Amino acid sequence: MAHKFEIRKNKAGEFVAYFVYNSETIFWTEGYSSKASAKNAIDSIKKNGPDAEVIDKSDG
């Protein structure tokens, strides 16, 4: 599988969910105090992400 979510601990000891595609980190969440919260963030992204609106706020 070319894409996956990974849960890692940051330097502060918080749990962070990373989305990785072809071994490259595409984005990550904020740090959470529990692994369950990081898993909930992943579930929310999976559930709500496909229908999310794209808003371009760039100058070009």
PDB file of C-alpha atoms in Angstrom:
ATOM      1  CA  MET A   1       0.000   0.000   0.000  1.00  0.00           C
ATOM      2  CA  ALA A   2       1.440   3.340  -1.045  1.00  0.00           C
ATOM      3  CA  HIS A   3      -0.394   5.407   1.565  1.00  0.00           C
ATOM      4  CA  LYS A   4      -0.948   4.959   5.291  1.00  0.00           C
ATOM      5  CA  PHE A   5      -1.478   6.665   8.610  1.00  0.00           C
ATOM      6  CA  GLU A   6       1.188   6.348  11.280  1.00  0.00           C
ATOM      7  CA  ILE A   7       0.928   7.272  14.947  1.00  0.00           C
ATOM      8  CA  ARG A   8       4.205   8.486  16.416  1.00  0.00           C
ATOM      9  CA  LYS A   9       5.286  10.271  19.566  1.00  0.00           C
ATOM     10  CA  ASN A  10       6.811  13.723  19.249  1.00  0.00           C
ATOM     11  CA  LYS A  11       9.582  15.173  21.424  1.00  0.00           C
ATOM     12  CA  ALA A  12       7.001  16.389  23.947  1.00  0.00           C
ATOM     13  CA  GLY A  13       5.705  12.826  24.350  1.00  0.00           C
ATOM     14  CA  GLU A  14       2.429  13.553  22.550  1.00  0.00           C
ATOM     15  CA  PHE A  15       0.808  11.227  20.022  1.00  0.00           C
ATOM     16  CA  VAL A  16       0.717  12.583  16.466  1.00  0.00           C
ATOM     17  CA  ALA A  17      -1.055  11.062  13.455  1.00  0.00           C
ATOM     18  CA  TYR A  18       0.902  11.296  10.190  1.00  0.00           C
ATOM     19  CA  PHE A  19      -0.390  10.632   6.683  1.00  0.00           C
ATOM     20  CA  VAL A  20       2.390   9.083   4.612  1.00  0.00           C
ATOM     21  CA  TYR A  21       2.355   8.490   0.850  1.00  0.00           C
ATOM     22  CA  ASN A  22       5.209   6.638  -0.865  1.00  0.00           C
ATOM     23  CA  SER A  23       7.385   7.060   2.246  1.00  0.00           C
ATOM     24  CA  GLU A  24       6.840  10.845   2.235  1.00  0.00           C
ATOM     25  CA  THR A  25       4.938  12.597   5.030  1.00  0.00           C
ATOM     26  CA  ILE A  26       2.138  14.616   3.441  1.00  0.00           C
ATOM     27  CA  PHE A  27       0.583  16.076   6.608  1.00  0.00           C
ATOM     28  CA  TRP A  28       0.297  15.514  10.339  1.00  0.00           C
ATOM     29  CA  THR A  29      -2.071  16.404  13.141  1.00  0.00           C
ATOM     30  CA  GLU A  30      -1.520  18.344  16.310  1.00  0.00           C
ATOM     31  CA  GLY A  31      -0.118  16.453  19.287  1.00  0.00           C
ATOM     32  CA  TYR A  32      -2.552  14.574  21.523  1.00  0.00           C
ATOM     33  CA  SER A  33      -2.097  13.407  25.090  1.00  0.00           C
ATOM     34  CA  SER A  34      -3.563   9.973  24.325  1.00  0.00           C
ATOM     35  CA  LYS A  35      -3.189   7.478  21.513  1.00  0.00           C
ATOM     36  CA  ALA A  36      -6.991   7.153  21.409  1.00  0.00           C
ATOM     37  CA  SER A  37      -7.277  10.842  20.517  1.00  0.00           C
ATOM     38  CA  ALA A  38      -4.798  10.413  17.656  1.00  0.00           C
ATOM     39  CA  LYS A  39      -6.829   7.429  16.405  1.00  0.00           C
ATOM     40  CA  ASN A  40     -10.000   9.542  16.617  1.00  0.00           C
ATOM     41  CA  ALA A  41      -8.312  12.213  14.480  1.00  0.00           C
ATOM     42  CA  ILE A  42      -7.492   9.579  11.851  1.00  0.00           C
ATOM     43  CA  ASP A  43     -11.089   8.318  11.904  1.00  0.00           C
ATOM     44  CA  SER A  44     -12.367  11.883  11.486  1.00  0.00           C
ATOM     45  CA  ILE A  45     -10.076  12.523   8.512  1.00  0.00           C
ATOM     46  CA  LYS A  46     -11.168   9.277   6.865  1.00  0.00           C
ATOM     47  CA  LYS A  47     -14.852  10.025   7.462  1.00  0.00           C
ATOM     48  CA  ASN A  48     -14.955  13.730   6.624  1.00  0.00           C
ATOM     49  CA  GLY A  49     -12.016  14.154   4.245  1.00  0.00           C
ATOM     50  CA  PRO A  50     -13.543  12.871   0.986  1.00  0.00           C
ATOM     51  CA  ASP A  51     -16.287  15.510   1.067  1.00  0.00           C
ATOM     52  CA  ALA A  52     -14.169  18.393   2.328  1.00  0.00           C
ATOM     53  CA  GLU A  53     -14.333  21.597   0.319  1.00  0.00           C
ATOM     54  CA  VAL A  54     -11.097  22.938  -1.159  1.00  0.00           C
ATOM     55  CA  ILE A  55     -10.607  26.669  -0.644  1.00  0.00           C
ATOM     56  CA  ASP A  56      -7.667  28.332  -2.430  1.00  0.00           C
ATOM     57  CA  LYS A  57      -6.481  31.348  -0.444  1.00  0.00           C
ATOM     58  CA  SER A  58      -3.266  31.812  -2.388  1.00  0.00           C
ATOM     59  CA  ASP A  59      -2.510  34.935  -4.388  1.00  0.00           C
ATOM     60  CA  GLY A  60      -2.280  33.175  -7.683  1.00  0.00           C
TER      61      GLY A  60
END
